[in-house]
PDB file of C-alpha atoms in Angstrom:
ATOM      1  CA  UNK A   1      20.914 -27.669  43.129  1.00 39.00           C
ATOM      2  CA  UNK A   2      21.370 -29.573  46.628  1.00 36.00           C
ATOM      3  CA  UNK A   3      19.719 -27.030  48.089  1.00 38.00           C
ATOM      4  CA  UNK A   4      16.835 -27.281  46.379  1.00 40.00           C
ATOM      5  CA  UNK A   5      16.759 -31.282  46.402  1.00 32.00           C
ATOM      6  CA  UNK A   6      16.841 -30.548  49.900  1.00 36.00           C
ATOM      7  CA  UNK A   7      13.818 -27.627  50.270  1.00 33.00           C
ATOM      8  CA  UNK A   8      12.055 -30.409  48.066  1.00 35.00           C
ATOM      9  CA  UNK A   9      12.569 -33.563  50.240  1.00 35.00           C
ATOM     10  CA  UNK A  10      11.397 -31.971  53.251  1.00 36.00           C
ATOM     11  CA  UNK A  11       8.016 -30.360  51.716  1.00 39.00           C
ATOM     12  CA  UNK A  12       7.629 -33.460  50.839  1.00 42.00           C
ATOM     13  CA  UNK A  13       8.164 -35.155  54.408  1.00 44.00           C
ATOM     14  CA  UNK A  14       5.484 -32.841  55.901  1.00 77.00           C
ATOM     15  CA  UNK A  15       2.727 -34.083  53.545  1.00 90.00           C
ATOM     16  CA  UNK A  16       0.730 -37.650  55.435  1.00 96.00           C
ATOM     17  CA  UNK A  17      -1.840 -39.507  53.956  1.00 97.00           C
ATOM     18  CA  UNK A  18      -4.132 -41.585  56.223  1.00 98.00           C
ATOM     19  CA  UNK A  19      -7.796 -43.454  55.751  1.00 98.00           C
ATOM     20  CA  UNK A  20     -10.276 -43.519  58.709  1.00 98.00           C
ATOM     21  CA  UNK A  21     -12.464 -46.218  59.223  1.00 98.00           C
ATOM     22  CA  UNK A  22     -15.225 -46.096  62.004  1.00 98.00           C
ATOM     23  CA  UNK A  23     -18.668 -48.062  62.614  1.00 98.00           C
ATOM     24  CA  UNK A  24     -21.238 -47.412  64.928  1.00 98.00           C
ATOM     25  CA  UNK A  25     -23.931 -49.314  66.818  1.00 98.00           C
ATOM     26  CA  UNK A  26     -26.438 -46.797  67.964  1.00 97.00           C
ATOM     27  CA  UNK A  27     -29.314 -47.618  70.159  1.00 96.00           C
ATOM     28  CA  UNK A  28     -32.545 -45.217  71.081  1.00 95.00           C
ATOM     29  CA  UNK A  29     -33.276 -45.556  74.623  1.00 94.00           C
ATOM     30  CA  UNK A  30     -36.776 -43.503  75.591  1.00 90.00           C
ATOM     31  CA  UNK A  31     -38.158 -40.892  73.338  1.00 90.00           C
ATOM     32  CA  UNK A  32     -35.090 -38.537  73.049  1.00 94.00           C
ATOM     33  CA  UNK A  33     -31.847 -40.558  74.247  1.00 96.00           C
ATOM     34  CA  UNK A  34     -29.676 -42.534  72.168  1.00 97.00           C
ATOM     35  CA  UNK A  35     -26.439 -44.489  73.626  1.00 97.00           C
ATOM     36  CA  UNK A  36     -23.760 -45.048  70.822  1.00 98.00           C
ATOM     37  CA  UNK A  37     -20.871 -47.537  70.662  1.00 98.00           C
ATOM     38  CA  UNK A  38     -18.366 -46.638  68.428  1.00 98.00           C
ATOM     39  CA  UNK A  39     -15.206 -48.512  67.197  1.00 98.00           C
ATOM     40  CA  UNK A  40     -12.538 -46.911  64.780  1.00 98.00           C
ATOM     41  CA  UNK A  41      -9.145 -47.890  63.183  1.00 98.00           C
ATOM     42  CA  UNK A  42      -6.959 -45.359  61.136  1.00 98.00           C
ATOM     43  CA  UNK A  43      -4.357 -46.289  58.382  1.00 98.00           C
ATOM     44  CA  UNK A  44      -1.381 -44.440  57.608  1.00 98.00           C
ATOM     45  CA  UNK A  45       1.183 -44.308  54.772  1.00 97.00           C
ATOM     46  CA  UNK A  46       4.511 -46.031  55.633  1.00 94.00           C
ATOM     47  CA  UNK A  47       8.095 -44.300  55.248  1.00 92.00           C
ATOM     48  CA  UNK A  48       8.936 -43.251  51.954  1.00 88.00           C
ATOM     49  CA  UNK A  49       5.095 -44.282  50.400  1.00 93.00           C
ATOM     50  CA  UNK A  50       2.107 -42.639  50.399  1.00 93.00           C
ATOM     51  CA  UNK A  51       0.142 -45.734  50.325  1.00 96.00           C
ATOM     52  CA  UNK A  52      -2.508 -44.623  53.160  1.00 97.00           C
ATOM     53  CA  UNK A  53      -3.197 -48.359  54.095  1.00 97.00           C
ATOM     54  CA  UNK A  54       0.218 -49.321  54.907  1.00 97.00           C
ATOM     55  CA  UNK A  55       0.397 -48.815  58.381  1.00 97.00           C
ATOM     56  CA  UNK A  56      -1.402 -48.552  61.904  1.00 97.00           C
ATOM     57  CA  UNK A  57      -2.540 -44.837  62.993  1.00 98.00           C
ATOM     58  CA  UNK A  58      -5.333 -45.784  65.403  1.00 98.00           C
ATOM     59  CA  UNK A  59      -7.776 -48.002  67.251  1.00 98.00           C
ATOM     60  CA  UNK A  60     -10.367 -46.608  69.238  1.00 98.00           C
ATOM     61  CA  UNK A  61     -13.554 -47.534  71.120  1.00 98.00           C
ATOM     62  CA  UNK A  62     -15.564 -44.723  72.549  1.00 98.00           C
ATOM     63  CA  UNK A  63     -19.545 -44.207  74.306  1.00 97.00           C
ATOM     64  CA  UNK A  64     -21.635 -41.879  73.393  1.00 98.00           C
ATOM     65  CA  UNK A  65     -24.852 -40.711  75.370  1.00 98.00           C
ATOM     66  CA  UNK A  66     -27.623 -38.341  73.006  1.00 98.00           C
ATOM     67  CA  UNK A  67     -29.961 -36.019  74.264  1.00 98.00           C
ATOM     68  CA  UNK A  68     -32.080 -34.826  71.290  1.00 97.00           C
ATOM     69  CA  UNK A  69     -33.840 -31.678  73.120  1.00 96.00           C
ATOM     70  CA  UNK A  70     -35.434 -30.827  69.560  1.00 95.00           C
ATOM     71  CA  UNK A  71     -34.764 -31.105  65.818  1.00 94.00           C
ATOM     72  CA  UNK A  72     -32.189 -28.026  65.885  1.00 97.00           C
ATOM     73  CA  UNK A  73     -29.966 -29.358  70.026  1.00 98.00           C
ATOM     74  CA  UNK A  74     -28.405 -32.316  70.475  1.00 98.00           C
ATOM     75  CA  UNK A  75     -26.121 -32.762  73.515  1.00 98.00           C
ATOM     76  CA  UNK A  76     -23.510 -35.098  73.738  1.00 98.00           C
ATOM     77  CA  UNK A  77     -21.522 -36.772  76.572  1.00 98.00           C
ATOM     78  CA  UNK A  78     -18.891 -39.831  76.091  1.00 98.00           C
ATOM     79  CA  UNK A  79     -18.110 -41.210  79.707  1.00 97.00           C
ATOM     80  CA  UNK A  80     -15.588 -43.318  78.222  1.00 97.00           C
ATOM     81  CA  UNK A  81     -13.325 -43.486  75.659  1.00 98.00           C
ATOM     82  CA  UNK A  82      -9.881 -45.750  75.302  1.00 98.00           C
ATOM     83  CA  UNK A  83      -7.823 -44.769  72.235  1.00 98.00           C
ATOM     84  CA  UNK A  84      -4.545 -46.514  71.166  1.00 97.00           C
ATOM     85  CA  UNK A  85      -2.195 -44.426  69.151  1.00 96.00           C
ATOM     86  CA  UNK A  86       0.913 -45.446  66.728  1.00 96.00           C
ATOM     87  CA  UNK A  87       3.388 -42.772  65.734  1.00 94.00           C
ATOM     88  CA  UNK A  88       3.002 -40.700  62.878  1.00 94.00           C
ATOM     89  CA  UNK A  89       5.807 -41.986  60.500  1.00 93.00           C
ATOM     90  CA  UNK A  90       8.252 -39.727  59.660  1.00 89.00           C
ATOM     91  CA  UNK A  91      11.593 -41.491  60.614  1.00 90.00           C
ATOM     92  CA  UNK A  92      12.527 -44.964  61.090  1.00 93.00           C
ATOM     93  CA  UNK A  93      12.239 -45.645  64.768  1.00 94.00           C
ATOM     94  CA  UNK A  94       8.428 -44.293  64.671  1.00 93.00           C
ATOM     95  CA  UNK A  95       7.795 -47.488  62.167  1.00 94.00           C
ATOM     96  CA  UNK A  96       8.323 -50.004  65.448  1.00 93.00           C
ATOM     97  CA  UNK A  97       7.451 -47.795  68.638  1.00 94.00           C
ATOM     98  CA  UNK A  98       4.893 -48.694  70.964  1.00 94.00           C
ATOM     99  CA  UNK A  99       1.586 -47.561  71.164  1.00 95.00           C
ATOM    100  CA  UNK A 100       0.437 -45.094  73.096  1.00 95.00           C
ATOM    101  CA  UNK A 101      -2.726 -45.357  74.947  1.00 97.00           C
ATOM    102  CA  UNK A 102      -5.384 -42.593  76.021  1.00 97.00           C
ATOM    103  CA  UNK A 103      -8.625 -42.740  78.031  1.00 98.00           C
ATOM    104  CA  UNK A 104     -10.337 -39.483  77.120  1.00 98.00           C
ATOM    105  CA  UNK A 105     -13.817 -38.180  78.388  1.00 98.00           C
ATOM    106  CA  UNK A 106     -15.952 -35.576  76.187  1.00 98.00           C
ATOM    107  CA  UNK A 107     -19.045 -33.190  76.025  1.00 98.00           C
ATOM    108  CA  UNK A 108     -20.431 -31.312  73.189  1.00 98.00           C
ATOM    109  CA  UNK A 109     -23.754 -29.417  71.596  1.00 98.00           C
ATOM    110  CA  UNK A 110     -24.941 -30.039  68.391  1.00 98.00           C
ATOM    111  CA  UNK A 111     -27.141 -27.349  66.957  1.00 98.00           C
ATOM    112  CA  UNK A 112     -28.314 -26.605  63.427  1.00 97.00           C
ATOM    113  CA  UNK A 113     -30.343 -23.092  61.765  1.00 97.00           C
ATOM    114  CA  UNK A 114     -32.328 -24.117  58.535  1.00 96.00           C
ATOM    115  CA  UNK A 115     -31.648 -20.839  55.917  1.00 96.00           C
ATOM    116  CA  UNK A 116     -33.295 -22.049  53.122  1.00 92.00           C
ATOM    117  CA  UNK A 117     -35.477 -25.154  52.531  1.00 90.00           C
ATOM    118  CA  UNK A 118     -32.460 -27.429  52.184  1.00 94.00           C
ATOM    119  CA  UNK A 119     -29.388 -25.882  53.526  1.00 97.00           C
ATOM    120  CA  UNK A 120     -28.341 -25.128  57.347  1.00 98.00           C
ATOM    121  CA  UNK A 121     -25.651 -23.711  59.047  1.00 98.00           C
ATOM    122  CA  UNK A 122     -24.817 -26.301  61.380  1.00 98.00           C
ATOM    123  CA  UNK A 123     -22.078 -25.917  64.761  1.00 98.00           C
ATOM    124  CA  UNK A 124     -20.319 -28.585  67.299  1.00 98.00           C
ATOM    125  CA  UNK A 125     -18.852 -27.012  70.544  1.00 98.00           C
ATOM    126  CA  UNK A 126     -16.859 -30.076  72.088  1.00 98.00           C
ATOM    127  CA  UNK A 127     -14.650 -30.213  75.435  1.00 98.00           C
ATOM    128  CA  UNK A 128     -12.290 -33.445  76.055  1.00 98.00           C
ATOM    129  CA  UNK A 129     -10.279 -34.507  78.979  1.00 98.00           C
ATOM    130  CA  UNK A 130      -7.600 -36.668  77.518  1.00 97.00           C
ATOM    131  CA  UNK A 131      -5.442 -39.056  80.094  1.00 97.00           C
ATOM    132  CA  UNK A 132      -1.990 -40.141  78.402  1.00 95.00           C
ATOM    133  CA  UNK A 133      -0.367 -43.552  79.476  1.00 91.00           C
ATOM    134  CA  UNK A 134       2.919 -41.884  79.114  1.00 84.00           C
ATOM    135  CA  UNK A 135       4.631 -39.350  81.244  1.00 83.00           C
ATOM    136  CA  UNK A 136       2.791 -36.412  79.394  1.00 83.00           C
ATOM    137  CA  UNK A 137       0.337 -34.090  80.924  1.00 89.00           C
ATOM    138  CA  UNK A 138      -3.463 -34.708  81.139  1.00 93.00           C
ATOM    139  CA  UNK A 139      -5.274 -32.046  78.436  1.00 95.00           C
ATOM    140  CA  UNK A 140      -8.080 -30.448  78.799  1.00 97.00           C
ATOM    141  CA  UNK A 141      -8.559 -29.313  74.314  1.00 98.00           C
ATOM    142  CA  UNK A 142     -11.753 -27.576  72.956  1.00 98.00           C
ATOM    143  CA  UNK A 143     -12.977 -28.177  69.432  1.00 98.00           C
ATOM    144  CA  UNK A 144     -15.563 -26.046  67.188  1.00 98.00           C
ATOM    145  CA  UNK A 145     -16.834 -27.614  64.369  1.00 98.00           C
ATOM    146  CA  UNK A 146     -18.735 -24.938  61.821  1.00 98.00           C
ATOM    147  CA  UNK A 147     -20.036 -25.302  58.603  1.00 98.00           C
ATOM    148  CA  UNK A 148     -23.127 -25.772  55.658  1.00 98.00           C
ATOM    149  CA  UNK A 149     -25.271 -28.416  54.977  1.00 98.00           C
ATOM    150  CA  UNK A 150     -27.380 -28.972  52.363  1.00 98.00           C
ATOM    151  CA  UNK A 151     -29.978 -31.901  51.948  1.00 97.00           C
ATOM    152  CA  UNK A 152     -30.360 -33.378  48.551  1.00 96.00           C
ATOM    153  CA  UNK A 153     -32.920 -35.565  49.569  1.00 94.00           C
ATOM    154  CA  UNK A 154     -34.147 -37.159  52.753  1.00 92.00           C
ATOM    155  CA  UNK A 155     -31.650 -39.900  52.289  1.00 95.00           C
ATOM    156  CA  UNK A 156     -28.812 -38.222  50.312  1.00 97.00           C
ATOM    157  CA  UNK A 157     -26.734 -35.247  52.510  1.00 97.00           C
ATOM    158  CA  UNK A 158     -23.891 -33.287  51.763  1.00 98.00           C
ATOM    159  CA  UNK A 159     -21.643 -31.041  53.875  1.00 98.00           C
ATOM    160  CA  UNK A 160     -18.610 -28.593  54.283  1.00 98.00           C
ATOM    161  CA  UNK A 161     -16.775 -27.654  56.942  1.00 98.00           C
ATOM    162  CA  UNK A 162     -14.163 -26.313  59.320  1.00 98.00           C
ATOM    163  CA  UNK A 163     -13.237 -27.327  62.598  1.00 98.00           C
ATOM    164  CA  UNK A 164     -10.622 -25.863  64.807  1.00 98.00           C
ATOM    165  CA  UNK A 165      -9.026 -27.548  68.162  1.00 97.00           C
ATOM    166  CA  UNK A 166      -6.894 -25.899  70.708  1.00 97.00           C
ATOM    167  CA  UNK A 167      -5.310 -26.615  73.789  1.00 96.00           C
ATOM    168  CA  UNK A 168      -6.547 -24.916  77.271  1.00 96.00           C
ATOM    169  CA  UNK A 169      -4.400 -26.342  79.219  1.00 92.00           C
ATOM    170  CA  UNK A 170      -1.356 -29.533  79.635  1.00 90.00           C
ATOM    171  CA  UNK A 171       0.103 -28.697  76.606  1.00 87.00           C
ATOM    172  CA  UNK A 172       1.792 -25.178  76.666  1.00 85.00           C
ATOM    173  CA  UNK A 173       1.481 -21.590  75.277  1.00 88.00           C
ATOM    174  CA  UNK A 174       3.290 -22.962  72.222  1.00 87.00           C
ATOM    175  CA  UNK A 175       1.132 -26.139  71.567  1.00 89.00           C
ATOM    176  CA  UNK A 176      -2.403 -23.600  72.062  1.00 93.00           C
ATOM    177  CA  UNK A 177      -3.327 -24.426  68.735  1.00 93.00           C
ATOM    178  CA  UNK A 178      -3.397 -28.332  68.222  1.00 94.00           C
ATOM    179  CA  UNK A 179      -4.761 -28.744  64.579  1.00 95.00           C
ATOM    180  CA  UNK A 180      -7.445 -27.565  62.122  1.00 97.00           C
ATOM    181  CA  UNK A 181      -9.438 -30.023  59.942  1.00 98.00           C
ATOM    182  CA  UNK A 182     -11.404 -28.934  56.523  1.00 98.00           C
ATOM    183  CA  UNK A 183     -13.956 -31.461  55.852  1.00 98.00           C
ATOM    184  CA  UNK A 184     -16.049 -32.615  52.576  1.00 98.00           C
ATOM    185  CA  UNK A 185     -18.411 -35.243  53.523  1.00 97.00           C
ATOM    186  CA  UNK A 186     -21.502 -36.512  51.909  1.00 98.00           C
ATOM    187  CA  UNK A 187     -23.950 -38.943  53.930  1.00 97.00           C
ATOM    188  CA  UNK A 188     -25.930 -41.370  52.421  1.00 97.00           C
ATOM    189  CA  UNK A 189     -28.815 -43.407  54.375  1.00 95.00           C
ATOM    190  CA  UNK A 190     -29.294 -46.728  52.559  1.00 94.00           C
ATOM    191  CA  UNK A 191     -31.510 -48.045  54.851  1.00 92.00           C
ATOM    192  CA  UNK A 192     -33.976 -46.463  57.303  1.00 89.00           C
ATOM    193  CA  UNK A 193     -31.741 -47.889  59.975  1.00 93.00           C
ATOM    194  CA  UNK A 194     -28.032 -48.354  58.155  1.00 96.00           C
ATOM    195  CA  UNK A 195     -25.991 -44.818  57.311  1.00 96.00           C
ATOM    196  CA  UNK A 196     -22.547 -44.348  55.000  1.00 98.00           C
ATOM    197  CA  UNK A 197     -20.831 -40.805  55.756  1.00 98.00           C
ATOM    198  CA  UNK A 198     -17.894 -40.656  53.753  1.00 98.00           C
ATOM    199  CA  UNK A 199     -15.595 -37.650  52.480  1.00 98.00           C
ATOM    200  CA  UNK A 200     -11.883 -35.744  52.787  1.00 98.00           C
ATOM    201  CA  UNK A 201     -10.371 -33.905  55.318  1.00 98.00           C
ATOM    202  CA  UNK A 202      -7.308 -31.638  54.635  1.00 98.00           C
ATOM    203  CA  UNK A 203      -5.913 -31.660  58.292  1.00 97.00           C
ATOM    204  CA  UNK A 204      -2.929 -28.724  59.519  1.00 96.00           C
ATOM    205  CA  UNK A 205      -1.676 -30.267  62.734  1.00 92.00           C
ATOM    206  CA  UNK A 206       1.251 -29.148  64.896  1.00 87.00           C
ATOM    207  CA  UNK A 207       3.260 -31.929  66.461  1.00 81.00           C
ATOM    208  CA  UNK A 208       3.946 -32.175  70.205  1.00 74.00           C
ATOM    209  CA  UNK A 209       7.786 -32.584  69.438  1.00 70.00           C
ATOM    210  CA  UNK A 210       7.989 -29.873  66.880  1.00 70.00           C
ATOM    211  CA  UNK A 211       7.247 -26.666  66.102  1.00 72.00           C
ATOM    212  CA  UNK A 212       6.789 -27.060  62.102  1.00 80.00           C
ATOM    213  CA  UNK A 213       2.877 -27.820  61.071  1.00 87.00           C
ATOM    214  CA  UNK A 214       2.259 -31.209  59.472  1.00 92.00           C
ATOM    215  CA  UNK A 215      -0.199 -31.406  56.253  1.00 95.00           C
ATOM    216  CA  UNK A 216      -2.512 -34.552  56.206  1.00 97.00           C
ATOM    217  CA  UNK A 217      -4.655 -35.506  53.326  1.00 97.00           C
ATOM    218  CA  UNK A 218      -6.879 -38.101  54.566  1.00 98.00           C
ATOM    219  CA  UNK A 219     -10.186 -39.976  52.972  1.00 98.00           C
ATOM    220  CA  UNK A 220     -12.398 -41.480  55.667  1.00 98.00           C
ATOM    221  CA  UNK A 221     -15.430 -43.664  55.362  1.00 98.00           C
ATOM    222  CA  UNK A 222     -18.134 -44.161  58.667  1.00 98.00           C
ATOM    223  CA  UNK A 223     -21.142 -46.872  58.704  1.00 98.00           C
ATOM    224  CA  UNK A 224     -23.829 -46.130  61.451  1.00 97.00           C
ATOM    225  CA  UNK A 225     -26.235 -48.946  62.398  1.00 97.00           C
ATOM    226  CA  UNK A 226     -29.422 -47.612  64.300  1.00 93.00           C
ATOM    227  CA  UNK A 227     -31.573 -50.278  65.880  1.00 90.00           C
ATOM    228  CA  UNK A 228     -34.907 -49.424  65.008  1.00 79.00           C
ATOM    229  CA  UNK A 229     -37.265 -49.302  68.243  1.00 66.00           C
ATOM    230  CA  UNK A 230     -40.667 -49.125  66.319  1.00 57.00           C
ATOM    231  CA  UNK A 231     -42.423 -46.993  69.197  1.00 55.00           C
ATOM    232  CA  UNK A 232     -40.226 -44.282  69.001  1.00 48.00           C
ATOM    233  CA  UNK A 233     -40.874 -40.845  67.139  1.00 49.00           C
ATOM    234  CA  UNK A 234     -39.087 -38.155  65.526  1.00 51.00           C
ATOM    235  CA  UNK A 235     -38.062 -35.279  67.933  1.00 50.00           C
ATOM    236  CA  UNK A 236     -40.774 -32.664  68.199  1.00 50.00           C
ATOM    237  CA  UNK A 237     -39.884 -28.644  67.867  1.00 50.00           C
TER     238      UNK A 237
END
């Protein structure tokens, strides 16, 4: 019986529950450029809850610069991106610890394949460089995101996915695999020029300190506000 209480207590100490919040000011600049200022803040559930609001997770601010080389490429580079992160809770002295900061830098390619009229099989290739504050090594992590689309409507999209990271390098042949995210979104444009993307992602991640995976159920919500510059048209094929 104790051993069982015991099997039970720490299944259930591996499950998290977090919400993501993150808006976006995006501006065009020229015919195919965009620059993008992003801010974000995550929630976490406190010891012994899972109330996902009850704690700090993460604030970030990160820079985004789009190329849109046609409807199907977009390449991405962020020259800058500061990120301040809390401990995941899981024992008492993780409730009060410091922050710790990062100032990461990041690449990717966007690229989509229409296979029907509405749905497309859509792929992210990202690289970051990620600078810790704290004696840890610099990491150099590659993420692929792949996955469907399908558009409703013009204004109403929805979306599944899977997207794998890994570790290259600063983190060890044991830490390779970082953590795998399964995403359900759905994207709503209420405006011509104001965007809701909202969904669940069941995340698998393995903790620097420890060798056991951690399960994360989190519900995230993102606004996007694009400031209309009347001369500019659609990307051409």
């Amino acid at each position: 019986m104790a051993a069982g209480l015991c099997i039970a207590q720490t299944m259930q100490a591996q499950q998290h529950y977090n919400a993501w919040f993150r808006s976006t000011l995006s501006i065009p600049a020229g015919e195919k450029f965009r620059i993008d200022a992003e801010f974000q803040h995550r929630r976490q559930n406190g010891l012994g809850n899972s109330d996902m609001l009850d704690r700090n997770l993460m604030f970030t601010f990160r820079n985004w610069i789009h190329y849109q080389h046609n409807r199907n490429i977009k390449i991405s580079v962020s020259p800058f991106a500061y990120f301040s992160h809390y401990r995941i809770i899981q024992q008492p002295t993780d409730v009060t610890a410091n922050p710790n900061s990062e100032i990461r830098f990041s690449a990717a390619v966007d690229l989509q394949h229409r296979v029907f009229k509405n749905l497309y099989v859509v792929d992210r290739a990202a690289i970051e460089y990620r600078v810790f504050e704290n004696p840890q090594s610099d990491i150099n992590r590659l993420r692929n995101r792949f996955g469907f689309r399908y558009d409703l409507t013009d204004r109403l999209k929805s979306g599944i996915y899977d997207e794998l990271f890994v570790n290259v390098s600063g983190a060890g042949i044991a830490h390779f695999y970082d953590h795998n995210r399964v995403m359900l979104n759905m994207e709503y444009s209420v405006l011509p020029n104001l965007k809701f993307d909202m969904g669940y992602i069941n995340l698998s991640r393995l903790l620097v300190t420890s060798d056991e995976k951690l399960h994360e159920h989190n519900i995230y919500l993102n606004v996007t506000f694009q400031w209309k510059n009347r001369k500019q048209s659609p990307p051409k094929d």
